[in-house]
Short mmCIF file of C-alpha atoms and ligand atoms in Angstrom, two decimals:
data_model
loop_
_atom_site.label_atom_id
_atom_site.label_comp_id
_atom_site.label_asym_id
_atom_site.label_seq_id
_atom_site.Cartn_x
_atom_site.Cartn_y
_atom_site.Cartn_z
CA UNK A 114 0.00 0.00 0.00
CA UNK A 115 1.00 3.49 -0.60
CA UNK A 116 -0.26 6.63 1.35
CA UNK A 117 1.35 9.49 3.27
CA UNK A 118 1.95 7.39 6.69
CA UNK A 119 3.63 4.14 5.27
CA UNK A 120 5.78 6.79 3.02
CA UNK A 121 6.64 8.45 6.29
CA UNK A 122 7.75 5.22 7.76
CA UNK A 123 8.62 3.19 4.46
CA UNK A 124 6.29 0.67 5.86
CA UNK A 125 3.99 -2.03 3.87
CA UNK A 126 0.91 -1.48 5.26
CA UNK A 127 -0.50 1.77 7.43
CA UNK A 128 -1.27 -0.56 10.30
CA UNK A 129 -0.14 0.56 13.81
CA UNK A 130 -0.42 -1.03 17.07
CA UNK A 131 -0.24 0.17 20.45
CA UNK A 132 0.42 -2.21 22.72
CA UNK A 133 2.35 -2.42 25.82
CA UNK A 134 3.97 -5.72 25.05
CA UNK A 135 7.08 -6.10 22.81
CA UNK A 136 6.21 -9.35 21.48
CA UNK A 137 3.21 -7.92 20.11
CA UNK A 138 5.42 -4.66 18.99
CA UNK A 139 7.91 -7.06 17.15
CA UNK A 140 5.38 -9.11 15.61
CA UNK A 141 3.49 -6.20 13.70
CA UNK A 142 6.17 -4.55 12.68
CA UNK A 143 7.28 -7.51 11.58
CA UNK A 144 4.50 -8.35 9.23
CA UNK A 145 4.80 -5.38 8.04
CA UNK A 146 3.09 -2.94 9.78
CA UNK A 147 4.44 -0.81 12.88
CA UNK A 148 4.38 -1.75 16.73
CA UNK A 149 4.04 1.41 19.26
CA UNK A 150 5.28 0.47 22.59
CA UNK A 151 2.87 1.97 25.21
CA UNK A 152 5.52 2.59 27.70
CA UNK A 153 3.75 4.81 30.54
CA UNK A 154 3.74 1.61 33.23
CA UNK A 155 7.79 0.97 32.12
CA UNK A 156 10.18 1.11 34.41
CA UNK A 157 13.30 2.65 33.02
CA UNK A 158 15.18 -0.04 33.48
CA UNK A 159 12.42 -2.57 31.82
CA UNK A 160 12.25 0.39 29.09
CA UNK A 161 15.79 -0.42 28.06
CA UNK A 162 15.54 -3.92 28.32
CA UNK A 163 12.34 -4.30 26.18
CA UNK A 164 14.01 -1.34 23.81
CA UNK A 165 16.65 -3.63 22.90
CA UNK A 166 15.02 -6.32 22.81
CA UNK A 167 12.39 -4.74 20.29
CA UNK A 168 15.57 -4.04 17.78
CA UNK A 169 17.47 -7.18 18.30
CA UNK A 170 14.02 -8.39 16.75
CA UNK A 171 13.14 -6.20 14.01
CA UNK A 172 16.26 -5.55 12.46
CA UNK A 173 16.12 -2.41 10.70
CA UNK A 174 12.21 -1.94 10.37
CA UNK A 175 10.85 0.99 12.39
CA UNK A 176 8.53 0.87 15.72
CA UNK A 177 7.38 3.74 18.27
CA UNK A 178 7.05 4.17 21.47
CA UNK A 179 4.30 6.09 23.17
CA UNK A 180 4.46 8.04 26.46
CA UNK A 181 1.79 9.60 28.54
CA UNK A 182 1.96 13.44 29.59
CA UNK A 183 -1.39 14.79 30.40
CA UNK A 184 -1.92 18.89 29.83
CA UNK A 185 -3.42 18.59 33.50
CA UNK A 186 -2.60 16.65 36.74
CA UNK A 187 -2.28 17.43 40.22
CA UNK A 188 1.54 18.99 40.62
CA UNK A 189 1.32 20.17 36.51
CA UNK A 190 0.77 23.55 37.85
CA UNK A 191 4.96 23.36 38.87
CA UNK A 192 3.84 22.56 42.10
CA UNK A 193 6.55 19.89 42.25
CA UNK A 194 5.07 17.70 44.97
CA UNK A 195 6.30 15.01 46.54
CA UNK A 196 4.43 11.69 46.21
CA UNK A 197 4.82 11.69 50.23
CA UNK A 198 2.50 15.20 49.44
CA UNK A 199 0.63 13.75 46.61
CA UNK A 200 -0.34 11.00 49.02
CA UNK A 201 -1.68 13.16 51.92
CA UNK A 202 -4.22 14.97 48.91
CA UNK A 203 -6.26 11.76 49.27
CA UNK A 204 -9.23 11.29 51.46
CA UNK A 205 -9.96 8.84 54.36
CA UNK A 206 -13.06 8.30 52.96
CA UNK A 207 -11.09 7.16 49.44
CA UNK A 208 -8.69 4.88 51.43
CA UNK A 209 -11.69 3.40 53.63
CA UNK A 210 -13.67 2.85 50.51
CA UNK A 211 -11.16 0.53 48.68
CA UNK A 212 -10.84 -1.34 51.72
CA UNK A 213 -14.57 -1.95 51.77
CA UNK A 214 -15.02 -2.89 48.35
CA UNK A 215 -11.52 -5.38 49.30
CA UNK A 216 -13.39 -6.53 52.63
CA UNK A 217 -16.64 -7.46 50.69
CA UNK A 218 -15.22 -9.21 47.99
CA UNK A 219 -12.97 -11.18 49.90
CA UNK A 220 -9.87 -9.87 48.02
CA UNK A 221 -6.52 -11.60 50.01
CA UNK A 222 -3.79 -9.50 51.11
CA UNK A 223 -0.32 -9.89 49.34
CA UNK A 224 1.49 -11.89 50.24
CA UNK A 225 4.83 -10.47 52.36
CA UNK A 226 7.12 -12.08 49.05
CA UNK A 227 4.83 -10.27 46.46
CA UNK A 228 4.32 -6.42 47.74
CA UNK A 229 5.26 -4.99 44.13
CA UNK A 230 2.03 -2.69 42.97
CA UNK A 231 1.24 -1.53 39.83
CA UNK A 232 -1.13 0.95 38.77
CA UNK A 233 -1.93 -0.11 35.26
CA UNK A 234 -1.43 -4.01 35.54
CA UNK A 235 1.90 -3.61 34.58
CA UNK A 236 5.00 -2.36 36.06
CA UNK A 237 4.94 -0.23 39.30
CA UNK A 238 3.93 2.65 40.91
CA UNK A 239 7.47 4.24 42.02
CA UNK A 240 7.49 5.42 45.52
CA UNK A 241 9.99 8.31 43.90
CA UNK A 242 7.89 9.77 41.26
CA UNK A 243 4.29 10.24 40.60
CA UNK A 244 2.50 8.33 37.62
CA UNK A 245 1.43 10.18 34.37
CA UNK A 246 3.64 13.31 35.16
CA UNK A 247 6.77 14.60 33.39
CA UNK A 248 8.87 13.81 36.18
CA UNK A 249 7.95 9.83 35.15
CA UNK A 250 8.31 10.66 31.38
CA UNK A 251 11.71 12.38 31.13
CA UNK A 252 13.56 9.37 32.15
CA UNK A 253 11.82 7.15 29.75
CA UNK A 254 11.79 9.98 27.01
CA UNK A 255 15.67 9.66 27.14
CA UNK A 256 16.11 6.02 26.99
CA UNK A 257 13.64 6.24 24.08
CA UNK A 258 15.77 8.50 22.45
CA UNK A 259 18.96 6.52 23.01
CA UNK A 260 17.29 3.87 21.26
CA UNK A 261 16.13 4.32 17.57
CA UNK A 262 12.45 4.61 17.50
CA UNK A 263 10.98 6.27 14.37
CA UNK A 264 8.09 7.69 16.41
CA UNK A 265 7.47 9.05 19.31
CA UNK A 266 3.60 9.58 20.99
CA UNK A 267 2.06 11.04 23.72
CA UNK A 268 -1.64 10.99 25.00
CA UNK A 269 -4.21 12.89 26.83
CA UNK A 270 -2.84 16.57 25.56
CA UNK A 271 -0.13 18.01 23.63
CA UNK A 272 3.57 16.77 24.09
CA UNK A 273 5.07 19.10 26.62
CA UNK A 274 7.44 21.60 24.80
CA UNK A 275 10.57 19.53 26.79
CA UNK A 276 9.18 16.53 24.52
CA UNK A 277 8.61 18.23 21.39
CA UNK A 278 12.26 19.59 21.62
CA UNK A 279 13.87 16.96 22.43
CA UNK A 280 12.46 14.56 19.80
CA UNK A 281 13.33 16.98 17.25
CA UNK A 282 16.46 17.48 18.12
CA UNK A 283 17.21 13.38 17.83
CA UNK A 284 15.44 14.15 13.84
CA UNK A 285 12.15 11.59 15.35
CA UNK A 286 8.21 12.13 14.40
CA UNK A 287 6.37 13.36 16.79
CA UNK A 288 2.83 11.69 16.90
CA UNK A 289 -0.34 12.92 19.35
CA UNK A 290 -3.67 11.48 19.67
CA UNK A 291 -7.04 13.79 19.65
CA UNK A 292 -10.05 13.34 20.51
CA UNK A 293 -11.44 17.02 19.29
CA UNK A 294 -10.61 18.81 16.22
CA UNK A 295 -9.53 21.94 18.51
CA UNK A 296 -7.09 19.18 20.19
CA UNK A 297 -5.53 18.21 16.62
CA UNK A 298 -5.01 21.71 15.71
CA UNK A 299 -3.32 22.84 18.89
CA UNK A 300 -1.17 19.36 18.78
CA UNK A 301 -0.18 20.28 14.93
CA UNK A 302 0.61 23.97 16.53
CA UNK A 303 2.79 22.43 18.92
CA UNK A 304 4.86 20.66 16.34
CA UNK A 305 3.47 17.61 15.90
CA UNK A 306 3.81 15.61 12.77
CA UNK A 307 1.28 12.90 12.93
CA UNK A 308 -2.30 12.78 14.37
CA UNK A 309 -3.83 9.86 15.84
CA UNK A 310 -7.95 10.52 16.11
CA UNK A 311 -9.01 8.52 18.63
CA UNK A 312 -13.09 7.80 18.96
CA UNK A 313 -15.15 7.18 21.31
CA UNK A 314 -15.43 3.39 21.12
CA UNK A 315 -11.32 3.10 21.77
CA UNK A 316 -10.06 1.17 24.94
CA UNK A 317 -8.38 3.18 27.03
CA UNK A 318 -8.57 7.25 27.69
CA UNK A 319 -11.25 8.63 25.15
CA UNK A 320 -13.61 11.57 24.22
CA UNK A 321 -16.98 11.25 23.65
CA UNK A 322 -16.83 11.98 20.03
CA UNK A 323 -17.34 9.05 18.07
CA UNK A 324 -14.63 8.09 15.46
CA UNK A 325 -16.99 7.58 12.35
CA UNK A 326 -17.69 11.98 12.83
CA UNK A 327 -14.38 12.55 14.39
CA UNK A 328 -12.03 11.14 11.21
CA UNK A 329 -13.18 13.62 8.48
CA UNK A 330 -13.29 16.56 11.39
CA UNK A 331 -9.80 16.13 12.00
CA UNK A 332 -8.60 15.59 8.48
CA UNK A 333 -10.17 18.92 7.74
CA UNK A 334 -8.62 20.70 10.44
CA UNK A 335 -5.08 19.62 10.30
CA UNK A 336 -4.65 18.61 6.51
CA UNK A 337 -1.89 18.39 4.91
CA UNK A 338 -0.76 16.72 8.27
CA UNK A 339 -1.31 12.90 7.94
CA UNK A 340 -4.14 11.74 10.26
CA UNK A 341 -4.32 8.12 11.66
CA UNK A 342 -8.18 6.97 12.20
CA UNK A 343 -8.44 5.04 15.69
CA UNK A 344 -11.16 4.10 18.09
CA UNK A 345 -13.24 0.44 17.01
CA UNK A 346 -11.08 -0.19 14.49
CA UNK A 347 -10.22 -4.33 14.10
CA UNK A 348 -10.68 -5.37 11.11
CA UNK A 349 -10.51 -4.64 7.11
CA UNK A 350 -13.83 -2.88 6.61
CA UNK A 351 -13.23 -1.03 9.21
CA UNK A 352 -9.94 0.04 8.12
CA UNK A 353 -11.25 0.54 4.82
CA UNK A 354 -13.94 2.93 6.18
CA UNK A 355 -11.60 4.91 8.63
CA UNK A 356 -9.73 5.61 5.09
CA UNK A 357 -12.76 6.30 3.35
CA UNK A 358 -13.26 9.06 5.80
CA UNK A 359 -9.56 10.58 4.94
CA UNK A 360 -7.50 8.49 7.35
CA UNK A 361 -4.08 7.80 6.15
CA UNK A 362 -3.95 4.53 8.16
CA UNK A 363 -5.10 3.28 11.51
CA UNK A 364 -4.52 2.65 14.81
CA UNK A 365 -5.28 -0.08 16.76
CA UNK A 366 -4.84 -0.82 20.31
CA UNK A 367 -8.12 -3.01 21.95
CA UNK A 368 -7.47 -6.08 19.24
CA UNK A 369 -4.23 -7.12 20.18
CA UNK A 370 -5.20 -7.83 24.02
CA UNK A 371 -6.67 -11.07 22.85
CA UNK A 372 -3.60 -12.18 20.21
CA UNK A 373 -1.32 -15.14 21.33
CA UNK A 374 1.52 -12.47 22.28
CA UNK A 375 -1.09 -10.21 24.25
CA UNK A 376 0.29 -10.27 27.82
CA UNK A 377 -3.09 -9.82 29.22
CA UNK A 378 -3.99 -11.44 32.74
CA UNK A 379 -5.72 -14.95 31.72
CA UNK A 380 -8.70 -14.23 33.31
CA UNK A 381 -9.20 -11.22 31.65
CA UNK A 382 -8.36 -12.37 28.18
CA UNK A 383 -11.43 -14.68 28.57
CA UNK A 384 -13.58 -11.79 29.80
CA UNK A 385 -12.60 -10.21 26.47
CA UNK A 386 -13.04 -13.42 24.50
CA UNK A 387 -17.01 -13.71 25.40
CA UNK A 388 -17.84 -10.17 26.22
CA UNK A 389 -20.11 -7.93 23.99
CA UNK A 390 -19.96 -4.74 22.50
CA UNK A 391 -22.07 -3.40 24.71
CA UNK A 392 -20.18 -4.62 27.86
CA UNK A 393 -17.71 -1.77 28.17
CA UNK A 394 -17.78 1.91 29.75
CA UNK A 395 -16.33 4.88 30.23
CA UNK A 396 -15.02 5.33 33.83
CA UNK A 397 -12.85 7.64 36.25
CA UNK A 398 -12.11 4.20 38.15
CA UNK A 399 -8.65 3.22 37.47
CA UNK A 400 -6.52 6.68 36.14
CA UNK A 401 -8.91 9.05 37.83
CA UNK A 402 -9.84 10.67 33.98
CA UNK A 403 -12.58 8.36 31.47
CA UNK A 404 -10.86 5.56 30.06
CA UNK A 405 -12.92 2.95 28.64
CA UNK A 406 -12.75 -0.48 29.93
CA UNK A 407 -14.70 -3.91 30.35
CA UNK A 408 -17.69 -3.73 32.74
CA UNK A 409 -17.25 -5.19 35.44
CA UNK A 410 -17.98 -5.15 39.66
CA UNK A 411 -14.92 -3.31 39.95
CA UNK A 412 -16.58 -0.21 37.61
CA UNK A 413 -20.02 -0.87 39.36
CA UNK A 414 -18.76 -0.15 42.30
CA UNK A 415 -17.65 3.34 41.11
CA UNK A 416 -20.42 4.04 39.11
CA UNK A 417 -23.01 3.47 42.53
CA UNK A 418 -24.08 7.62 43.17
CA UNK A 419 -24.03 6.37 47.42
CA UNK A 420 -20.19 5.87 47.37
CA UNK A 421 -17.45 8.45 46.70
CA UNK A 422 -16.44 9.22 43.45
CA UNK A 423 -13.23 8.39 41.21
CA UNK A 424 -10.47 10.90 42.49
CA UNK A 425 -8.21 12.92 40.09
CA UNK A 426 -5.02 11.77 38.03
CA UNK A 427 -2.85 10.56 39.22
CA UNK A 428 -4.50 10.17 43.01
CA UNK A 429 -6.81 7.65 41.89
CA UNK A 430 -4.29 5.50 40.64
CA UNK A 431 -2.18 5.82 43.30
CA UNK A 432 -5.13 5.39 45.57
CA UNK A 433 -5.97 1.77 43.84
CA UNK A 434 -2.78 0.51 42.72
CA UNK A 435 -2.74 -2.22 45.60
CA UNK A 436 -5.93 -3.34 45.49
CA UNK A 437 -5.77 -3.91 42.10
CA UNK A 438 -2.58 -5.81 42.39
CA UNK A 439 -4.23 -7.74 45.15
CA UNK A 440 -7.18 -8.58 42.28
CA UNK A 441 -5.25 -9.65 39.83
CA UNK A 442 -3.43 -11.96 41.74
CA UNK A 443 -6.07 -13.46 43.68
CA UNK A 444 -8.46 -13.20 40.35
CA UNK A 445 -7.23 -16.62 39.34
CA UNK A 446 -9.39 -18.86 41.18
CA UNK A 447 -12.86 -18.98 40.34
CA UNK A 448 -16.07 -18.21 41.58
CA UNK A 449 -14.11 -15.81 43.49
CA UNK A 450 -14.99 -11.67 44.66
CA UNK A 451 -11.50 -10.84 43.02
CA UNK A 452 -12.69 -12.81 39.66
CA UNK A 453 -15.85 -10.51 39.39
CA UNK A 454 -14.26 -7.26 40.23
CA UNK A 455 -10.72 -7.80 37.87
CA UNK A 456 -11.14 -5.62 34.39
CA UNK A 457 -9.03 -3.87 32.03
CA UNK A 458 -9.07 -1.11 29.28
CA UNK A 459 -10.96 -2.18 26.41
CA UNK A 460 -13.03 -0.98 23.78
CA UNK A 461 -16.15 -1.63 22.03
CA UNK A 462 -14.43 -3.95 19.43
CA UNK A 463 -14.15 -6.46 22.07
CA UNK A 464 -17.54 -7.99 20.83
CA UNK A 465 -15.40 -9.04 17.52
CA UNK A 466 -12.68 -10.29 19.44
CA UNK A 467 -14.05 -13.96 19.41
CA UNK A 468 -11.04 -15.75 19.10
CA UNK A 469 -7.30 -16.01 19.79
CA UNK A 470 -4.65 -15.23 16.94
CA UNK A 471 -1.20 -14.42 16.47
CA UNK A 472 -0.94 -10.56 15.78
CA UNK A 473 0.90 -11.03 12.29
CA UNK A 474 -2.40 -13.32 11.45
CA UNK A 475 -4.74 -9.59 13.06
CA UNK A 476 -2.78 -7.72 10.22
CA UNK A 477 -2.96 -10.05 7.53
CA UNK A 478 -6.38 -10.60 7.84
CA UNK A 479 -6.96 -7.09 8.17
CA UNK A 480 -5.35 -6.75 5.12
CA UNK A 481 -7.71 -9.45 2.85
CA UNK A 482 -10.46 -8.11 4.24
CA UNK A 483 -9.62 -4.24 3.47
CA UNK A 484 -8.88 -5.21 -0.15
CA UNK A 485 -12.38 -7.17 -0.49
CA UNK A 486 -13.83 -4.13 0.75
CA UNK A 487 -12.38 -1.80 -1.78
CA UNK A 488 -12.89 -4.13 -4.41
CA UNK A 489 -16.73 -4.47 -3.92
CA UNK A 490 -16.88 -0.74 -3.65
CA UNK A 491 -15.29 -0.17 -6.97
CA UNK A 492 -17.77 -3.05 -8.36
CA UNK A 493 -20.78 -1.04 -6.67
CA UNK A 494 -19.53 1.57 -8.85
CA UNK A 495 -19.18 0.45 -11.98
CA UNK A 496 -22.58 -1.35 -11.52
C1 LIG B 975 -5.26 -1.53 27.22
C2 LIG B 975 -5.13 -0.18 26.61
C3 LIG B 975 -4.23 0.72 27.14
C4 LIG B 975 -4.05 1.95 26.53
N1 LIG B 975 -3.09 2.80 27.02
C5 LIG B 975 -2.73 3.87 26.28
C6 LIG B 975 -1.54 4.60 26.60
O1 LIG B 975 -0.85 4.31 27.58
N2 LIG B 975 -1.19 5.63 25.78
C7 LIG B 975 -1.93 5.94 24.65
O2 LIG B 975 -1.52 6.83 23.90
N3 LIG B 975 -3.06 5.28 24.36
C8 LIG B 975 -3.45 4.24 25.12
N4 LIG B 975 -4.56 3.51 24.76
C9 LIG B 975 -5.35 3.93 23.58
C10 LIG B 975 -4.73 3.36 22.31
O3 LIG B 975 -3.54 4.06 22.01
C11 LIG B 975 -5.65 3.48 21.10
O4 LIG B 975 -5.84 4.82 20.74
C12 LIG B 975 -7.00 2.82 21.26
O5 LIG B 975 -6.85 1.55 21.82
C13 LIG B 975 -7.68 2.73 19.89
O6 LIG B 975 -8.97 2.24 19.98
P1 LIG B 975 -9.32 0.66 20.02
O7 LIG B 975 -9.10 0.28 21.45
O8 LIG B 975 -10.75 0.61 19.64
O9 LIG B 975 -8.39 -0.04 19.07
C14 LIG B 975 -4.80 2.30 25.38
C15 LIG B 975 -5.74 1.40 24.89
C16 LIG B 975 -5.93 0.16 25.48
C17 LIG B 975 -6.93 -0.79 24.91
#
C-alpha cells in the first residue's frame, strides 16, 4: 500500500499497534506494519531492556514508542510535589472505601514475598515519582531516544514543549492522539507531525466523540498533516472505512489484548473473548480521567451515586494501585470476589474479538479483508 503514513515510515501497510507488550510490537512490525510500545507503566530499566530487545528483533524496520503526559494533573501547575505530598491529597473516605469494596469481595492481602504494585497491571507505581507526570516521562523519554524509535507519541494533551524539543532534536516524528478537532489543531501547533484521532469506542482514555464523525473533522482541520483513524477499528472494513473518511492509516490498540503475544492477565483475556460490545464503559475508576474499559464489579462499584467518586489523576491511581494488584493476583481462582471485580481497558471492538490469533495473522487478515472491501466498492460503482 501506498499513502502518506507508510511513506513516512517506508512501511507495507498503514497498520499501527499500540500495545504495551514487545512481542506484540515485534510481531506487527514484523508483518509489516508498525508496533508502538505503550511505555507509561515501564520502568526505566524494563524500558531499556524491552528497547533492545524490540531491535534485536526487528532488524532495521521501524517501531514507536508512546508516552503519557497529560496537559493537567495534580503537581502540573509546577507545584513539584512530593508523592509523600501527593499522598496526603487523598481522602480517608477514598482509602476506607477501597478497603470496603476489598473486605466485601474477599480480596486476600499480598502476600509479604509479592508487595510490588502496579497501577496499570503492569509495572509499578514508584514510591519516587508520581505516575502520568513529566517527572515519570523524562527518564523514559531519554532512553527512548537513546534507542532508535521512528516515532514518538504522547496521550491525553499536547507533548510538553521539553518533549517536542527533544524529539526533534534526535530528527524523530512526533505523533499525538485527539479526541477534538480543537485538540488536533493545537497538537499540529505544537509541532506535531502525525495525528492519531481517537473515537469514542477506543479502549483506554477517550472523548466522547465518536470516530466515524471525528475522522473527516480532524482531516479537515489539520490537513496536509497525515491523520491516523483510531477508536473500534479491528478489522478490514473497518480500516477501509476509517480511510474512506480521509485516514491515512489506523490505529489499533483493543485487538491485540486477545492475540497469542497479548500479555493480558488470563482471566481477563477470557472476559474479552465472550464479552459484547455493549459490555464496556467509560469510567474515572482506574486513572482518575474516562478511560474505557470492560464492565465489570470493579466499575459498578464506582459508578453506585451512594459511594465516593473516582479521584483525580494521578490520586486515583495511586489510591488503587494495591488493590488492584491484590485482584489480579487473587483473580485466578474462580467463583471468586477478586474474579468478578478484575477488568481492564478495552473498547467496544471487544464484541469481535471472538477468538485467539497471532498478531501477524490480526494484520494479515486485516489486510484481505480491506482489499475485499475496496474491491466491492469499486464493483458497486461500476454497476
Ligand atoms: C489496554 C489499553 C491501554 C491503553 N493505554 C494507552 C496509553 O498508555 N497511551 C496511549 O496513547 N493510548 C493508550 N490507549 C489507547 C490506544 O492508544 C488506542 O488509541 C485505542 O486503543 C484505539 O482504539 P481501540 O481500542 O478501539 O483499538 C490504550 C488502549 C488500550 C486498549
Amino acid at each position: 500500500m501506498k499513502t502518506a503514513v507508510t511513506e513516512m515510515f517506508g512501511i507495507d501497510v498503514p497498520i499501527l499497534a499500540f500495545t504495551h507488550c514487545r512481542d506484540v510490537v515485534a510481531a506487527v512490525t514484523k508483518a509489516g506494519g508498525m508496533g508502538v510500545l505503550g511505555a507509561v507503566a515501564h520502568s526505566p530499566e524494563q524500558l531499556e531492556i524491552d528497547l533492545a530487545w524490540i531491535e534485536a528483533e526487528v532488524g532495521n524496520r521501524p517501531y514507536g514508542v508512546d508516552l503519557i503526559v497529560p496537559a493537567k494533573y495534580a503537581g502540573s501547575d509546577g507545584g513539584g510535589y512530593t508523592m509523600e505530598q501527593i499522598r496526603q491529597l487523598i481522602p480517608a473516605e477514598h482509602v476506607a472505601y477501597v478497603e470496603d469494596i476489598l473486605r466485601r469481595y474477599e480480596v486476600p492481602p499480598l502476600p509479604d514475598d509479592d508487595r510490588r504494585v502496579s497501577a496499570l497491571g503492569r509495572g509499578g507505581v514508584s514510591e519516587m515519582v508520581a505516575p502520568f507526570s513529566e517527572g515519570q516521562a523524562d527518564p523514559l523519554l531519554e532512553i527512548a531516544l537513546a534507542h532508535r524509535p521512528a516515532l514518538v507519541v504522547n496521550a491525553l494533551g499536547p507533548p510538553p514543549p521539553h518533549m517536542i524539543d527533544r524529539v526533534k532534536q534526535e530528527g524523530r516524528l512526533l505523533g499525538a492522539l485527539a479526541g477534538k478537532a480543537q485538540h488536533a489543531e493545537r497538537h499540529v501547533l505544537a509541532g506535531v507531525d502525525l495525528i492519531i484521532a481517537q473515537g469514542a469506542e477506543a479502549g483506554g482514555h477517550t472523548g466522547e466523540v465518536g470516530t466515524m464523525v471525528l475522522i473527516p473533522e480532524i482531516v479537515d482541520a489539520v490537513s496536509p498533516v497525515p491523520v491516523l483513524g483510531a477508536g473500534g477499528i479491528g478489522r478490514g472494513r473497518q480500516m477501509a472505512a476509517a480511510m474512506a473518511l480521509g485516514a491515512q492509516g489506523v490505529w489499533c490498540g483493543s485487538v491485540w489484548l486477545t492475540t497469542e503475544e497479548a500479555e493480558t492477565h488470563p482471566v481477563v483475556k477470557q472476559k474479552f473473548l465472550a464479552a459484547t460490545s455493549s459490555d464496556t464503559v467509560r469510567s474515572r475508576s482506574r486513572t482518575g480521567k474516562p478511560a474505557r474499559q470492560l464492565r465489570t464489579a470493579w466499575t459498578d462499584e464506582w459508578d453506585d451515586p451512594l459511594t465516593p467518586q473516582p479521584l483525580g489523576m494521578p490520586l486515583q491511581p495511586i489510591l488503587i494501585a494495591e488493590a488492584i494488584a491484590r485482584i489480579d493476583r487473587a483473580a485466578y481462582k474462580p467463583g471468586s470476589g477478586a474474579e468478578k471485580l478484575t477488568n481492564y481497558f478495552v473498547g467496544q471492538i471487544v464484541g469481535s474479538m471472538n477468538e485467539t490469533k497471532t498478531s501477524a495473522q490480526v494484520v494479515f487478515d486485516m489486510i484481505d479483508e480491506f482489499i475485499e472491501t475496496v474491491a466491492s466498492l469499486a464493483h458497486q460503482l461500476d454497476d
